[in-house]
PDB file of C-alpha atoms in Angstrom:
ATOM      1  CA  MET A   1      83.068  79.719 139.042  1.00 37.00           C
ATOM      2  CA  MET A   2      86.656  78.838 139.765  1.00 39.00           C
ATOM      3  CA  GLY A   3      87.781  82.212 141.148  1.00 40.00           C
ATOM      4  CA  ILE A   4      88.930  85.653 140.241  1.00 39.00           C
ATOM      5  CA  GLY A   5      91.266  85.741 137.299  1.00 40.00           C
ATOM      6  CA  PHE A   6      89.868  82.490 135.673  1.00 39.00           C
ATOM      7  CA  SER A   7      87.198  81.908 133.045  1.00 44.00           C
ATOM      8  CA  SER A   8      84.099  80.007 134.213  1.00 45.00           C
ATOM      9  CA  PHE A   9      81.974  77.496 132.311  1.00 43.00           C
ATOM     10  CA  ASP A  10      78.144  77.580 131.842  1.00 50.00           C
ATOM     11  CA  ALA A  11      75.689  75.610 129.711  1.00 49.00           C
ATOM     12  CA  ASP A  12      73.481  76.849 126.885  1.00 52.00           C
ATOM     13  CA  ARG A  13      69.934  75.669 126.234  1.00 54.00           C
ATOM     14  CA  ASN A  14      71.164  72.651 124.280  1.00 57.00           C
ATOM     15  CA  GLY A  15      73.358  71.433 127.125  1.00 57.00           C
ATOM     16  CA  SER A  16      76.699  72.308 125.540  1.00 56.00           C
ATOM     17  CA  GLN A  17      79.299  74.211 127.534  1.00 58.00           C
ATOM     18  CA  MET A  18      80.392  77.784 126.720  1.00 55.00           C
ATOM     19  CA  ILE A  19      83.125  79.944 128.180  1.00 54.00           C
ATOM     20  CA  VAL A  20      81.971  82.966 130.251  1.00 50.00           C
ATOM     21  CA  PRO A  21      84.621  85.648 130.649  1.00 57.00           C
ATOM     22  CA  SER A  22      85.647  86.192 134.259  1.00 56.00           C
ATOM     23  CA  LYS A  23      85.377  89.588 136.045  1.00 62.00           C
ATOM     24  CA  PRO A  24      88.420  91.927 135.889  1.00 57.00           C
ATOM     25  CA  ALA A  25      90.936  91.511 138.733  1.00 56.00           C
ATOM     26  CA  LEU A  26      93.505  93.897 140.212  1.00 55.00           C
ATOM     27  CA  GLY A  27      96.214  92.242 138.235  1.00 58.00           C
ATOM     28  CA  ASP A  28      94.461  93.314 135.001  1.00 58.00           C
ATOM     29  CA  LEU A  29      95.021  97.009 135.735  1.00 63.00           C
ATOM     30  CA  PRO A  30      97.723  98.602 133.544  1.00 64.00           C
ATOM     31  CA  GLU A  31     100.919  99.332 135.498  1.00 61.00           C
ATOM     32  CA  SER A  32     100.854 102.968 134.434  1.00 67.00           C
ATOM     33  CA  CYS A  33      97.368 103.441 135.894  1.00 79.00           C
ATOM     34  CA  VAL A  34      98.359 101.814 139.170  1.00 68.00           C
ATOM     35  CA  ALA A  35     101.359 104.097 139.397  1.00 74.00           C
ATOM     36  CA  LEU A  36      99.139 107.211 138.950  1.00 72.00           C
ATOM     37  CA  ILE A  37      96.964 105.937 141.864  1.00 73.00           C
ATOM     38  CA  LEU A  38     100.000 105.297 144.068  1.00 76.00           C
ATOM     39  CA  GLU A  39     101.291 108.856 143.498  1.00 75.00           C
ATOM     40  CA  TYR A  40      98.409 110.143 145.663  1.00 73.00           C
ATOM     41  CA  MET A  41      99.189 107.830 148.596  1.00 75.00           C
ATOM     42  CA  ASP A  42     101.750 108.259 151.413  1.00 81.00           C
ATOM     43  CA  PRO A  43     104.873 106.057 151.528  1.00 84.00           C
ATOM     44  CA  PRO A  44     103.613 103.467 154.039  1.00 80.00           C
ATOM     45  CA  GLN A  45     100.484 102.902 151.930  1.00 83.00           C
ATOM     46  CA  ILE A  46     102.557 102.535 148.800  1.00 81.00           C
ATOM     47  CA  CYS A  47     104.822  99.964 150.353  1.00 79.00           C
ATOM     48  CA  LYS A  48     101.805  98.038 151.706  1.00 82.00           C
ATOM     49  CA  LEU A  49     100.030  97.949 148.332  1.00 78.00           C
ATOM     50  CA  SER A  50     103.242  96.893 146.536  1.00 78.00           C
ATOM     51  CA  LYS A  51     102.738  93.471 148.143  1.00 78.00           C
ATOM     52  CA  LEU A  52      99.395  92.872 146.475  1.00 74.00           C
ATOM     53  CA  ASN A  53     100.718  91.540 143.127  1.00 77.00           C
ATOM     54  CA  ARG A  54     103.445  91.933 140.495  1.00 81.00           C
ATOM     55  CA  THR A  55     101.745  94.916 138.828  1.00 77.00           C
ATOM     56  CA  PHE A  56     101.520  96.926 142.077  1.00 76.00           C
ATOM     57  CA  ARG A  57     105.061  95.929 142.929  1.00 78.00           C
ATOM     58  CA  SER A  58     106.428  97.181 139.646  1.00 78.00           C
ATOM     59  CA  ALA A  59     104.335 100.346 139.718  1.00 77.00           C
ATOM     60  CA  SER A  60     105.653 101.160 143.257  1.00 77.00           C
ATOM     61  CA  TRP A  61     109.138 101.620 141.795  1.00 76.00           C
ATOM     62  CA  ALA A  62     108.125 104.331 139.302  1.00 80.00           C
ATOM     63  CA  ASP A  63     110.350 107.389 139.742  1.00 82.00           C
ATOM     64  CA  PHE A  64     107.497 109.905 139.392  1.00 83.00           C
ATOM     65  CA  VAL A  65     105.701 108.253 142.319  1.00 81.00           C
ATOM     66  CA  TRP A  66     108.567 108.893 144.661  1.00 84.00           C
ATOM     67  CA  GLU A  67     109.634 112.286 143.172  1.00 88.00           C
ATOM     68  CA  SER A  68     106.605 113.784 144.912  1.00 87.00           C
ATOM     69  CA  LYS A  69     107.585 112.210 148.245  1.00 89.00           C
ATOM     70  CA  LEU A  70     111.171 113.425 148.315  1.00 93.00           C
ATOM     71  CA  PRO A  71     112.047 116.924 149.574  1.00 94.00           C
ATOM     72  CA  PRO A  72     112.398 119.328 146.634  1.00 93.00           C
ATOM     73  CA  ASN A  73     116.117 119.791 147.474  1.00 94.00           C
ATOM     74  CA  TYR A  74     116.822 116.079 147.917  1.00 92.00           C
ATOM     75  CA  ASP A  75     119.858 116.326 145.569  1.00 91.00           C
ATOM     76  CA  ALA A  76     121.445 118.903 147.935  1.00 92.00           C
ATOM     77  CA  LEU A  77     120.745 116.572 150.892  1.00 93.00           C
ATOM     78  CA  VAL A  78     122.431 113.654 149.124  1.00 91.00           C
ATOM     79  CA  ARG A  79     125.518 115.772 148.384  1.00 90.00           C
ATOM     80  CA  ARG A  80     125.725 116.973 152.016  1.00 91.00           C
ATOM     81  CA  ILE A  81     125.286 113.633 153.622  1.00 91.00           C
ATOM     82  CA  PHE A  82     126.873 110.980 151.418  1.00 88.00           C
ATOM     83  CA  GLU A  83     130.174 110.455 149.656  1.00 82.00           C
ATOM     84  CA  GLY A  84     130.108 108.292 146.568  1.00 77.00           C
ATOM     85  CA  PHE A  85     126.310 107.921 146.575  1.00 77.00           C
ATOM     86  CA  PRO A  86     125.189 105.182 144.073  1.00 75.00           C
ATOM     87  CA  GLY A  87     123.665 106.753 140.919  1.00 72.00           C
ATOM     88  CA  ASN A  88     121.437 103.815 139.973  1.00 77.00           C
ATOM     89  CA  LEU A  89     119.131 103.588 143.001  1.00 81.00           C
ATOM     90  CA  GLY A  90     116.169 105.313 141.489  1.00 88.00           C
ATOM     91  CA  LYS A  91     113.882 107.673 143.477  1.00 88.00           C
ATOM     92  CA  ARG A  92     112.476 104.958 145.738  1.00 88.00           C
ATOM     93  CA  GLY A  93     115.994 103.802 146.623  1.00 90.00           C
ATOM     94  CA  ILE A  94     117.001 107.401 147.370  1.00 92.00           C
ATOM     95  CA  TYR A  95     113.963 107.862 149.646  1.00 92.00           C
ATOM     96  CA  ALA A  96     114.783 104.631 151.508  1.00 91.00           C
ATOM     97  CA  ARG A  97     118.382 105.693 152.005  1.00 92.00           C
ATOM     98  CA  LEU A  98     117.358 109.142 153.326  1.00 94.00           C
ATOM     99  CA  CYS A  99     114.878 107.541 155.757  1.00 94.00           C
ATOM    100  CA  ARG A 100     117.773 105.809 157.572  1.00 93.00           C
ATOM    101  CA  PRO A 101     119.516 107.616 160.430  1.00 94.00           C
ATOM    102  CA  ASN A 102     122.453 108.872 158.375  1.00 95.00           C
ATOM    103  CA  THR A 103     125.530 109.973 160.385  1.00 94.00           C
ATOM    104  CA  PHE A 104     127.778 112.786 159.364  1.00 92.00           C
ATOM    105  CA  ASP A 105     130.264 115.354 160.868  1.00 92.00           C
ATOM    106  CA  GLU A 106     132.454 112.715 162.468  1.00 91.00           C
ATOM    107  CA  GLY A 107     129.516 110.803 163.902  1.00 92.00           C
ATOM    108  CA  ASN A 108     128.194 113.701 165.984  1.00 96.00           C
ATOM    109  CA  LYS A 109     125.107 114.427 163.837  1.00 97.00           C
ATOM    110  CA  LYS A 110     122.337 112.285 162.370  1.00 97.00           C
ATOM    111  CA  VAL A 111     119.753 113.214 159.811  1.00 97.00           C
ATOM    112  CA  TRP A 112     116.826 111.303 158.385  1.00 97.00           C
ATOM    113  CA  LEU A 113     113.480 111.697 156.668  1.00 96.00           C
ATOM    114  CA  ASP A 114     110.328 110.792 158.578  1.00 94.00           C
ATOM    115  CA  ARG A 115     109.092 107.694 156.781  1.00 89.00           C
ATOM    116  CA  SER A 116     105.410 108.735 156.734  1.00 88.00           C
ATOM    117  CA  THR A 117     105.776 112.334 155.662  1.00 90.00           C
ATOM    118  CA  GLY A 118     109.185 112.704 154.014  1.00 91.00           C
ATOM    119  CA  LYS A 119     109.981 115.593 156.343  1.00 94.00           C
ATOM    120  CA  LEU A 120     113.567 116.133 157.454  1.00 96.00           C
ATOM    121  CA  CYS A 121     114.739 115.580 161.057  1.00 97.00           C
ATOM    122  CA  LEU A 122     118.233 116.282 162.451  1.00 97.00           C
ATOM    123  CA  SER A 123     119.880 115.340 165.794  1.00 97.00           C
ATOM    124  CA  ILE A 124     123.156 116.605 167.308  1.00 98.00           C
ATOM    125  CA  SER A 125     124.861 114.562 170.015  1.00 98.00           C
ATOM    126  CA  SER A 126     126.159 115.896 173.298  1.00 97.00           C
ATOM    127  CA  LYS A 127     129.663 115.387 171.851  1.00 97.00           C
ATOM    128  CA  GLY A 128     128.764 117.686 169.017  1.00 97.00           C
ATOM    129  CA  LEU A 129     128.015 120.544 171.438  1.00 98.00           C
ATOM    130  CA  SER A 130     130.303 123.017 173.218  1.00 98.00           C
ATOM    131  CA  ILE A 131     129.825 122.420 176.963  1.00 98.00           C
ATOM    132  CA  THR A 132     131.464 124.591 179.626  1.00 96.00           C
ATOM    133  CA  GLY A 133     133.635 122.466 181.880  1.00 96.00           C
ATOM    134  CA  ILE A 134     133.213 119.270 179.841  1.00 96.00           C
ATOM    135  CA  ASP A 135     136.926 118.395 180.122  1.00 95.00           C
ATOM    136  CA  ASP A 136     136.897 118.485 183.958  1.00 94.00           C
ATOM    137  CA  ARG A 137     135.617 115.157 185.329  1.00 94.00           C
ATOM    138  CA  ARG A 138     134.760 116.928 188.609  1.00 94.00           C
ATOM    139  CA  TYR A 139     131.816 118.434 186.740  1.00 96.00           C
ATOM    140  CA  TRP A 140     130.950 116.366 183.657  1.00 97.00           C
ATOM    141  CA  ASN A 141     131.285 112.746 182.475  1.00 96.00           C
ATOM    142  CA  TYR A 142     130.297 111.003 179.278  1.00 97.00           C
ATOM    143  CA  ILE A 143     128.196 107.927 180.079  1.00 95.00           C
ATOM    144  CA  PRO A 144     127.381 105.043 177.703  1.00 95.00           C
ATOM    145  CA  THR A 145     123.650 104.291 177.548  1.00 95.00           C
ATOM    146  CA  GLU A 146     121.040 102.522 175.350  1.00 93.00           C
ATOM    147  CA  GLU A 147     118.658 105.469 175.899  1.00 94.00           C
ATOM    148  CA  SER A 148     120.375 107.746 173.377  1.00 95.00           C
ATOM    149  CA  ARG A 149     120.465 107.318 169.584  1.00 94.00           C
ATOM    150  CA  PHE A 150     124.201 108.135 169.913  1.00 96.00           C
ATOM    151  CA  ASN A 151     124.752 105.605 172.728  1.00 95.00           C
ATOM    152  CA  THR A 152     126.364 108.265 174.915  1.00 96.00           C
ATOM    153  CA  ILE A 153     125.164 111.108 177.051  1.00 97.00           C
ATOM    154  CA  ALA A 154     126.872 113.900 179.028  1.00 98.00           C
ATOM    155  CA  TYR A 155     126.161 113.780 182.729  1.00 97.00           C
ATOM    156  CA  LEU A 156     126.577 116.835 184.954  1.00 97.00           C
ATOM    157  CA  GLN A 157     127.390 116.124 188.599  1.00 95.00           C
ATOM    158  CA  GLN A 158     127.586 119.750 189.805  1.00 95.00           C
ATOM    159  CA  ILE A 159     128.634 123.104 188.444  1.00 96.00           C
ATOM    160  CA  TRP A 160     128.168 126.854 189.142  1.00 96.00           C
ATOM    161  CA  TRP A 161     128.178 128.099 185.556  1.00 96.00           C
ATOM    162  CA  PHE A 162     126.011 126.004 183.142  1.00 97.00           C
ATOM    163  CA  GLU A 163     126.419 126.782 179.405  1.00 98.00           C
ATOM    164  CA  VAL A 164     125.836 124.627 176.367  1.00 98.00           C
ATOM    165  CA  ASP A 165     126.288 126.048 172.858  1.00 98.00           C
ATOM    166  CA  GLY A 166     125.987 124.499 169.420  1.00 97.00           C
ATOM    167  CA  GLU A 167     125.621 125.223 165.747  1.00 97.00           C
ATOM    168  CA  VAL A 168     124.784 123.421 162.533  1.00 97.00           C
ATOM    169  CA  GLU A 169     124.826 124.500 158.874  1.00 96.00           C
ATOM    170  CA  PHE A 170     122.597 122.390 156.644  1.00 96.00           C
ATOM    171  CA  PRO A 171     120.374 122.623 153.468  1.00 96.00           C
ATOM    172  CA  PHE A 172     117.085 122.323 155.330  1.00 97.00           C
ATOM    173  CA  PRO A 173     114.108 122.000 152.954  1.00 96.00           C
ATOM    174  CA  ALA A 174     111.818 125.016 152.993  1.00 96.00           C
ATOM    175  CA  GLY A 175     109.494 125.011 156.007  1.00 96.00           C
ATOM    176  CA  THR A 176     109.191 125.781 159.730  1.00 97.00           C
ATOM    177  CA  TYR A 177     111.316 123.918 162.256  1.00 97.00           C
ATOM    178  CA  SER A 178     111.424 123.547 166.029  1.00 97.00           C
ATOM    179  CA  LEU A 179     114.581 123.027 168.081  1.00 97.00           C
ATOM    180  CA  PHE A 180     114.583 120.970 171.277  1.00 97.00           C
ATOM    181  CA  PHE A 181     117.069 120.033 173.988  1.00 98.00           C
ATOM    182  CA  ARG A 182     116.548 116.403 175.185  1.00 97.00           C
ATOM    183  CA  LEU A 183     117.336 116.435 178.894  1.00 97.00           C
ATOM    184  CA  HIS A 184     116.850 114.200 181.897  1.00 96.00           C
ATOM    185  CA  LEU A 185     117.040 115.124 185.553  1.00 97.00           C
ATOM    186  CA  GLY A 186     118.904 112.227 187.254  1.00 95.00           C
ATOM    187  CA  LYS A 187     121.093 109.454 185.978  1.00 93.00           C
ATOM    188  CA  ALA A 188     119.339 106.420 184.514  1.00 90.00           C
ATOM    189  CA  SER A 189     120.892 102.916 184.491  1.00 87.00           C
ATOM    190  CA  LYS A 190     119.837  99.262 184.511  1.00 85.00           C
ATOM    191  CA  ARG A 191     119.898  96.994 187.559  1.00 86.00           C
ATOM    192  CA  PHE A 192     118.929  93.355 187.221  1.00 84.00           C
ATOM    193  CA  GLY A 193     117.390  94.211 183.840  1.00 84.00           C
ATOM    194  CA  ARG A 194     115.220  96.992 185.210  1.00 89.00           C
ATOM    195  CA  ARG A 195     115.572 100.706 184.626  1.00 90.00           C
ATOM    196  CA  VAL A 196     116.508 102.732 187.734  1.00 89.00           C
ATOM    197  CA  CYS A 197     117.137 106.402 188.116  1.00 90.00           C
ATOM    198  CA  ASN A 198     119.588 108.007 190.568  1.00 90.00           C
ATOM    199  CA  THR A 199     118.421 111.520 191.471  1.00 92.00           C
ATOM    200  CA  GLU A 200     120.962 111.971 194.296  1.00 89.00           C
ATOM    201  CA  HIS A 201     122.707 114.923 192.617  1.00 91.00           C
ATOM    202  CA  VAL A 202     119.636 116.716 191.235  1.00 96.00           C
ATOM    203  CA  HIS A 203     119.528 120.192 192.622  1.00 95.00           C
ATOM    204  CA  GLY A 204     119.409 123.890 191.679  1.00 94.00           C
ATOM    205  CA  TRP A 205     117.087 123.724 188.697  1.00 96.00           C
ATOM    206  CA  ASP A 206     114.022 124.849 190.686  1.00 94.00           C
ATOM    207  CA  ILE A 207     115.687 128.052 191.885  1.00 94.00           C
ATOM    208  CA  LYS A 208     116.169 129.861 188.539  1.00 95.00           C
ATOM    209  CA  PRO A 209     114.928 128.886 185.063  1.00 96.00           C
ATOM    210  CA  ALA A 210     117.158 127.715 182.252  1.00 97.00           C
ATOM    211  CA  ARG A 211     117.424 130.066 179.304  1.00 98.00           C
ATOM    212  CA  PHE A 212     117.265 128.952 175.657  1.00 98.00           C
ATOM    213  CA  GLN A 213     118.311 130.979 172.671  1.00 98.00           C
ATOM    214  CA  LEU A 214     118.337 130.419 168.859  1.00 98.00           C
ATOM    215  CA  TRP A 215     119.868 132.418 166.035  1.00 98.00           C
ATOM    216  CA  THR A 216     119.842 131.869 162.260  1.00 97.00           C
ATOM    217  CA  SER A 217     122.134 133.131 159.501  1.00 95.00           C
ATOM    218  CA  ASP A 218     119.319 135.179 158.018  1.00 94.00           C
ATOM    219  CA  GLY A 219     118.640 137.212 161.180  1.00 96.00           C
ATOM    220  CA  GLN A 220     116.001 135.280 163.029  1.00 97.00           C
ATOM    221  CA  TYR A 221     116.254 135.214 166.838  1.00 98.00           C
ATOM    222  CA  VAL A 222     114.136 133.690 169.611  1.00 97.00           C
ATOM    223  CA  ALA A 223     114.640 133.299 173.341  1.00 97.00           C
ATOM    224  CA  SER A 224     112.669 131.449 176.031  1.00 95.00           C
ATOM    225  CA  GLN A 225     113.143 130.148 179.530  1.00 95.00           C
ATOM    226  CA  CYS A 226     111.661 127.506 181.788  1.00 95.00           C
ATOM    227  CA  PHE A 227     112.332 125.474 184.880  1.00 96.00           C
ATOM    228  CA  LEU A 228     113.578 121.941 184.358  1.00 96.00           C
ATOM    229  CA  LYS A 229     111.203 119.337 185.711  1.00 90.00           C
ATOM    230  CA  GLU A 230     110.130 115.691 185.849  1.00 91.00           C
ATOM    231  CA  PRO A 231     113.063 113.854 187.417  1.00 93.00           C
ATOM    232  CA  GLY A 232     113.473 110.388 186.039  1.00 92.00           C
ATOM    233  CA  ASN A 233     112.080 111.146 182.582  1.00 93.00           C
ATOM    234  CA  TRP A 234     113.552 112.340 179.320  1.00 95.00           C
ATOM    235  CA  VAL A 235     111.947 115.630 178.357  1.00 95.00           C
ATOM    236  CA  PHE A 236     112.133 117.634 175.152  1.00 96.00           C
ATOM    237  CA  TYR A 237     112.577 121.314 176.026  1.00 96.00           C
ATOM    238  CA  HIS A 238     111.449 123.582 173.227  1.00 95.00           C
ATOM    239  CA  ALA A 239     114.062 126.269 172.563  1.00 96.00           C
ATOM    240  CA  GLY A 240     112.374 128.030 169.617  1.00 96.00           C
ATOM    241  CA  ASP A 241     111.257 127.895 166.006  1.00 97.00           C
ATOM    242  CA  PHE A 242     112.819 129.113 162.772  1.00 97.00           C
ATOM    243  CA  VAL A 243     111.696 129.371 159.159  1.00 97.00           C
ATOM    244  CA  VAL A 244     113.638 128.229 156.096  1.00 97.00           C
ATOM    245  CA  GLN A 245     112.635 130.030 152.930  1.00 94.00           C
ATOM    246  CA  ASN A 246     115.100 128.605 150.421  1.00 92.00           C
ATOM    247  CA  GLY A 247     115.971 124.924 150.608  1.00 89.00           C
ATOM    248  CA  ASN A 248     118.677 125.164 147.986  1.00 89.00           C
ATOM    249  CA  GLU A 249     120.911 127.200 150.258  1.00 91.00           C
ATOM    250  CA  SER A 250     122.381 126.087 153.599  1.00 94.00           C
ATOM    251  CA  THR A 251     120.949 127.695 156.700  1.00 95.00           C
ATOM    252  CA  LYS A 252     123.247 128.180 159.676  1.00 97.00           C
ATOM    253  CA  ILE A 253     121.669 127.761 163.112  1.00 97.00           C
ATOM    254  CA  LYS A 254     123.244 128.695 166.420  1.00 98.00           C
ATOM    255  CA  PHE A 255     121.626 127.795 169.719  1.00 98.00           C
ATOM    256  CA  SER A 256     122.375 127.768 173.464  1.00 98.00           C
ATOM    257  CA  MET A 257     121.111 126.677 176.858  1.00 98.00           C
ATOM    258  CA  THR A 258     122.316 128.511 179.965  1.00 98.00           C
ATOM    259  CA  GLN A 259     121.791 128.841 183.705  1.00 96.00           C
ATOM    260  CA  ILE A 260     124.529 131.173 184.803  1.00 93.00           C
ATOM    261  CA  ASP A 261     123.268 132.530 188.141  1.00 92.00           C
ATOM    262  CA  CYS A 262     126.385 131.849 190.238  1.00 90.00           C
ATOM    263  CA  THR A 263     124.506 132.322 193.593  1.00 92.00           C
ATOM    264  CA  HIS A 264     123.886 128.535 193.654  1.00 94.00           C
ATOM    265  CA  THR A 265     125.188 125.284 192.161  1.00 95.00           C
ATOM    266  CA  LYS A 266     123.129 122.990 189.981  1.00 96.00           C
ATOM    267  CA  GLY A 267     123.645 119.355 189.009  1.00 96.00           C
ATOM    268  CA  GLY A 268     122.273 115.935 188.387  1.00 96.00           C
ATOM    269  CA  LEU A 269     121.452 116.633 184.722  1.00 97.00           C
ATOM    270  CA  SER A 270     121.797 114.213 181.772  1.00 97.00           C
ATOM    271  CA  LEU A 271     122.202 115.872 178.384  1.00 98.00           C
ATOM    272  CA  ASP A 272     121.545 113.654 175.400  1.00 97.00           C
ATOM    273  CA  SER A 273     121.168 115.740 172.272  1.00 98.00           C
ATOM    274  CA  VAL A 274     119.611 118.607 170.431  1.00 98.00           C
ATOM    275  CA  LEU A 275     116.844 117.824 167.922  1.00 97.00           C
ATOM    276  CA  ILE A 276     115.534 119.834 165.000  1.00 97.00           C
ATOM    277  CA  TYR A 277     112.113 118.612 163.802  1.00 95.00           C
ATOM    278  CA  PRO A 278     109.413 120.083 161.563  1.00 96.00           C
ATOM    279  CA  SER A 279     107.204 122.235 163.736  1.00 94.00           C
ATOM    280  CA  GLU A 280     104.036 120.396 162.635  1.00 91.00           C
ATOM    281  CA  PHE A 281     105.287 117.314 164.464  1.00 87.00           C
ATOM    282  CA  ARG A 282     104.501 119.032 167.760  1.00 81.00           C
ATOM    283  CA  LYS A 283     100.830 118.260 167.054  1.00 76.00           C
ATOM    284  CA  VAL A 284     101.211 114.617 166.097  1.00 73.00           C
ATOM    285  CA  LYS A 285     104.183 113.254 168.016  1.00 74.00           C
ATOM    286  CA  PRO A 286     103.330 113.095 171.781  1.00 72.00           C
ATOM    287  CA  PHE A 287     106.923 112.765 172.976  1.00 68.00           C
ATOM    288  CA  LEU A 288     107.601 116.350 171.692  1.00 69.00           C
ATOM    289  CA  ARG A 289     104.796 117.920 173.679  1.00 59.00           C
ATOM    290  CA  SER A 290     106.783 119.344 176.630  1.00 52.00           C
TER     291      SER A 290
END
């Protein structure tokens, strides 16, 4: 036998050769059948199988395969994020575009789909937040860094009244979401190619807890509080969860973080961003377990 996909030769009783049909190969499957199989797989598996042969590659571009991977309100997402979005990409092309970190609102927000699940994630930079005292360099400074997806963080040297507020209005797909503040006690930098952390100004966060609040336009409210911890590490502080019932309408979220006990100062805090992730990610993404 010469191999899969070729006919083999055998001899009959008289010694003459006859052609024996070869066994069916993957390339013999109809493209429509392959597409039906791919529909039940997750995006990374589809992309991996598309490299097998031409049939799988063509089937992996079928619109109905990717229709089931996109959020039901993907057309609303496209309108909110992009201007002049190409109309000839197909569903796989739309999925790929939405999986990129797409910047909007003057570069202060990024939104993307998780490549494996198609779930929506959103991040708001420190420059997209309202920070008390941010314009006074005695208290706050913006610092460039490679440790932020926005390449900039807000660093607090010292202050009496700490308050950070923010809001976002967006057509979140239906589901349950969690909101986190990404914070770091101390100021990280690089020295001779190695990461170092200056904790000289860290103080006041162990005296009273920070308070987190979250409101939604449909009346949901949640509040929590905790002490800030783990100097030298970025930590995701869970502010609360909210539920979106209708993905075809924009949901407005307001949130805050405060520590307004003026009996003591607090400082040495790096504020990177606020992240909104599907709540189910807390079980599968270790960096969110804080």
